[in-house]
């Protein structure tokens, strides 16, 4: 029987997972190098250690009944260690190996029969001319490992710019991708259980600013057909991956109506935060259910919603304007307890429940609400 859940990573995703786990009666121990982490603040306990500290990982395994992780840039050796020593950990190291490496991930997507962005592997500066010949410009170079929130990415329009980006990457292995002229960015958050049952939330539409998510509106303003295909792609990918837990598939919808997968996250996702406020069972609770062998719940939307990320700015650690924001009774605020509001750091988010359809006036209302917040 599972009583205690271990979470590698103490960020906001772990925090929201822990809040749901606590509500369901589980104990939670998180592992994160940063004391008083967002997850540590709500968990029963935090082990303060690096993600690759084997002794600490061993302790986490020993003291919990199942271990999971809340982001993919952790040492794969930690997950393998748990597996090899008989501790239960999910998603598996095989899932992590694929999803933390953009090249393996794209090859996996293709092998699953799903379309993705054109790409090439860049190991040496001499690989650039051929990649640019076959794929063209504009392009984006990304580090194969370790990137998130648009970090480790360079947009390039010429071979010269590509060479400059290669130097800036300081020897890291890169992937060369065509910049996709998408009409919408979508994501589907899904959960797969060990018995192969899968639930998918309706596709949301995402807006990014320089690679960092700023807004998700759900459901996405696309045809029913595109929404259906997006959900079916997410289900296919989850089954082929054999993942157990919540995951997210990010997609580009292009003018021809085709969907191209951008990437897979093997964990709850920023674009699924809205599920806390407008579904009977959030992406975090579904994750807890999946990793604890409990049945999954219906992923039905009870209201349309717009989620806005609250990002830090260069100065000021204290949020201002909450009262003005919450004067709109359709808004729910979630803050992550981070002590320092570094520029563009994800500090919190809010969900605006939308009565009618997702449309420009609703989006303008959400943007105006965000503008009421500041940092002091
Ligand atoms: N090939 C691409 N074409 C167009 N936009 C892209 C491409 N790759 C990334 N982007 C933009 O940058 C964002 C972040 O890139 P992504 O590959 O998802 O990396 P991560 O989320 O891990 O930082 C995407 O959501 C998208 O807005
Ligand atoms: Mg992404």
CSV table of C-alpha atoms in Angstrom, one decimal, residues 171-326:
chain,number,residue,atom,x,y,z
A,171,UNK,CA,30.5,22.5,-27.1
A,172,UNK,CA,27.1,21.3,-26.1
A,173,UNK,CA,25.4,18.9,-28.5
A,174,UNK,CA,22.8,20.8,-30.6
A,175,UNK,CA,19.7,20.1,-32.6
A,176,UNK,CA,18.9,22.2,-35.7
A,177,UNK,CA,15.2,22.7,-36.3
A,178,UNK,CA,13.3,24.6,-38.9
A,179,UNK,CA,11.3,27.5,-37.3
A,180,UNK,CA,7.7,26.3,-37.9
A,181,UNK,CA,5.3,29.1,-39.1
A,182,UNK,CA,2.5,27.8,-36.8
A,183,UNK,CA,-0.9,29.3,-36.7
A,184,UNK,CA,-1.4,28.1,-33.1
A,185,UNK,CA,0.6,26.4,-30.5
A,186,UNK,CA,-1.3,23.7,-28.7
A,187,UNK,CA,-0.7,21.3,-25.9
A,188,UNK,CA,-2.5,18.3,-24.6
A,189,UNK,CA,-2.1,17.2,-21.0
A,190,UNK,CA,-2.7,13.6,-20.5
A,191,UNK,CA,-2.4,10.9,-17.8
A,192,UNK,CA,-1.7,7.2,-18.5
A,193,UNK,CA,-2.2,4.5,-15.8
A,194,UNK,CA,-0.3,1.2,-15.5
A,195,UNK,CA,-3.4,-0.6,-16.8
A,196,UNK,CA,-3.0,1.3,-20.1
A,197,UNK,CA,-6.0,3.5,-19.5
A,198,UNK,CA,-5.4,7.1,-20.6
A,199,UNK,CA,-7.2,10.3,-20.1
A,200,UNK,CA,-6.5,13.5,-22.1
A,201,UNK,CA,-7.7,17.0,-21.2
A,202,UNK,CA,-8.9,19.2,-24.1
A,203,UNK,CA,-6.1,20.8,-26.1
A,204,UNK,CA,-5.2,24.2,-24.8
A,205,UNK,CA,-3.7,27.0,-26.9
A,206,UNK,CA,-0.4,28.5,-25.6
A,207,UNK,CA,1.3,31.9,-26.1
A,208,UNK,CA,5.0,32.2,-25.4
A,209,UNK,CA,7.2,35.2,-25.0
A,210,UNK,CA,10.8,34.5,-25.9
A,211,UNK,CA,10.3,30.8,-25.2
A,212,UNK,CA,8.6,31.1,-21.9
A,213,UNK,CA,4.9,30.3,-21.5
A,214,UNK,CA,2.8,33.4,-20.7
A,215,UNK,CA,-0.8,32.2,-21.4
A,216,UNK,CA,-2.9,29.1,-21.9
A,217,UNK,CA,-6.5,29.3,-23.0
A,218,UNK,CA,-8.7,26.2,-22.8
A,219,UNK,CA,-10.2,24.9,-24.9
A,220,UNK,CA,-8.0,26.0,-27.9
A,221,UNK,CA,-9.7,28.0,-30.7
A,222,UNK,CA,-9.2,25.4,-33.4
A,223,UNK,CA,-11.5,23.0,-35.3
A,224,UNK,CA,-13.1,20.1,-33.4
A,225,UNK,CA,-11.1,17.9,-35.8
A,226,UNK,CA,-7.8,19.4,-34.9
A,227,UNK,CA,-8.6,19.1,-31.2
A,228,UNK,CA,-9.5,15.5,-31.6
A,229,UNK,CA,-6.4,14.7,-33.6
A,230,UNK,CA,-4.3,16.5,-30.9
A,231,UNK,CA,-5.8,14.3,-28.2
A,232,UNK,CA,-5.3,11.2,-30.2
A,233,UNK,CA,-1.6,12.0,-30.9
A,234,UNK,CA,-1.1,12.5,-27.1
A,235,UNK,CA,-2.7,9.1,-26.4
A,236,UNK,CA,-0.6,7.4,-29.1
A,237,UNK,CA,2.6,8.9,-27.7
A,238,UNK,CA,1.7,8.0,-24.1
A,239,UNK,CA,1.1,4.3,-25.0
A,240,UNK,CA,4.2,4.0,-27.2
A,241,UNK,CA,6.3,5.6,-24.4
A,242,UNK,CA,4.7,3.3,-21.8
A,243,UNK,CA,4.7,6.2,-19.4
A,244,UNK,CA,2.8,6.0,-16.1
A,245,UNK,CA,1.8,9.4,-14.9
A,246,UNK,CA,0.8,12.8,-16.2
A,247,UNK,CA,2.6,14.1,-19.3
A,248,UNK,CA,2.2,16.8,-21.9
A,249,UNK,CA,2.6,16.9,-25.6
A,250,UNK,CA,3.3,20.3,-27.2
A,251,UNK,CA,2.2,20.7,-30.8
A,252,UNK,CA,2.3,23.2,-33.6
A,253,UNK,CA,-0.8,23.6,-35.8
A,254,UNK,CA,0.3,24.8,-39.2
A,255,UNK,CA,-1.7,26.4,-42.0
A,256,UNK,CA,-2.4,23.2,-43.9
A,257,UNK,CA,-4.1,21.9,-40.8
A,258,UNK,CA,-1.3,19.5,-40.0
A,259,UNK,CA,-0.1,19.0,-36.4
A,260,UNK,CA,3.6,18.7,-35.7
A,261,UNK,CA,4.8,17.6,-32.2
A,262,UNK,CA,7.3,20.0,-30.7
A,263,UNK,CA,8.2,18.2,-27.5
A,264,UNK,CA,7.0,15.9,-24.7
A,265,UNK,CA,7.2,16.6,-21.0
A,266,UNK,CA,7.1,13.5,-18.8
A,267,UNK,CA,5.4,15.3,-15.9
A,268,UNK,CA,2.5,17.7,-15.2
A,269,UNK,CA,2.9,20.9,-17.3
A,270,UNK,CA,2.5,24.6,-16.9
A,271,UNK,CA,-0.2,24.6,-19.6
A,272,UNK,CA,-2.2,22.2,-17.4
A,273,UNK,CA,-2.4,24.5,-14.3
A,274,UNK,CA,-5.9,25.5,-15.3
A,275,UNK,CA,-7.1,22.0,-14.6
A,276,UNK,CA,-6.8,22.7,-10.8
A,277,UNK,CA,-9.7,25.2,-11.1
A,278,UNK,CA,-11.9,24.0,-13.8
A,279,UNK,CA,-12.0,20.2,-13.7
A,280,UNK,CA,-13.1,17.7,-11.0
A,281,UNK,CA,-9.6,16.2,-11.0
A,282,UNK,CA,-6.5,18.2,-11.8
A,283,UNK,CA,-3.5,17.0,-13.8
A,284,UNK,CA,-1.7,16.8,-10.4
A,285,UNK,CA,-4.3,14.6,-8.8
A,286,UNK,CA,-4.4,12.4,-12.0
A,287,UNK,CA,-0.6,12.0,-11.6
A,288,UNK,CA,-0.9,10.9,-8.0
A,289,UNK,CA,-3.7,8.5,-8.9
A,290,UNK,CA,-1.6,7.0,-11.7
A,291,UNK,CA,1.6,6.5,-9.7
A,292,UNK,CA,-0.4,5.1,-6.8
A,293,UNK,CA,-2.4,2.6,-8.9
A,294,UNK,CA,-5.7,4.4,-8.4
A,295,UNK,CA,-8.3,4.8,-11.2
A,296,UNK,CA,-8.2,7.9,-13.3
A,297,UNK,CA,-11.0,10.5,-13.2
A,298,UNK,CA,-12.9,12.2,-16.0
A,299,UNK,CA,-10.9,15.0,-17.6
A,300,UNK,CA,-13.9,17.1,-18.4
A,301,UNK,CA,-13.8,20.9,-18.4
A,302,UNK,CA,-16.4,22.4,-16.1
A,303,UNK,CA,-15.7,25.9,-17.4
A,304,UNK,CA,-13.6,27.5,-20.1
A,305,UNK,CA,-10.5,29.1,-18.6
A,306,UNK,CA,-7.5,31.3,-19.3
A,307,UNK,CA,-4.4,30.8,-17.3
A,308,UNK,CA,-1.8,33.7,-17.1
A,309,UNK,CA,1.7,33.1,-15.7
A,310,UNK,CA,2.9,35.7,-13.1
A,311,UNK,CA,6.5,36.3,-13.9
A,312,UNK,CA,9.1,38.2,-11.8
A,313,UNK,CA,10.7,41.4,-13.1
A,314,UNK,CA,14.2,42.7,-12.5
A,315,UNK,CA,13.4,44.3,-9.2
A,316,UNK,CA,11.1,43.7,-6.2
A,317,UNK,CA,10.3,40.4,-4.4
A,318,UNK,CA,6.8,41.3,-3.1
A,319,UNK,CA,3.7,41.0,-5.3
A,320,UNK,CA,1.4,44.0,-5.4
A,321,UNK,CA,-2.1,44.4,-6.8
A,322,UNK,CA,-3.6,41.2,-5.5
A,323,UNK,CA,-6.7,43.0,-4.2
A,324,UNK,CA,-7.3,44.7,-7.5
A,325,UNK,CA,-6.7,41.4,-9.3
A,326,UNK,CA,-9.1,39.5,-7.0
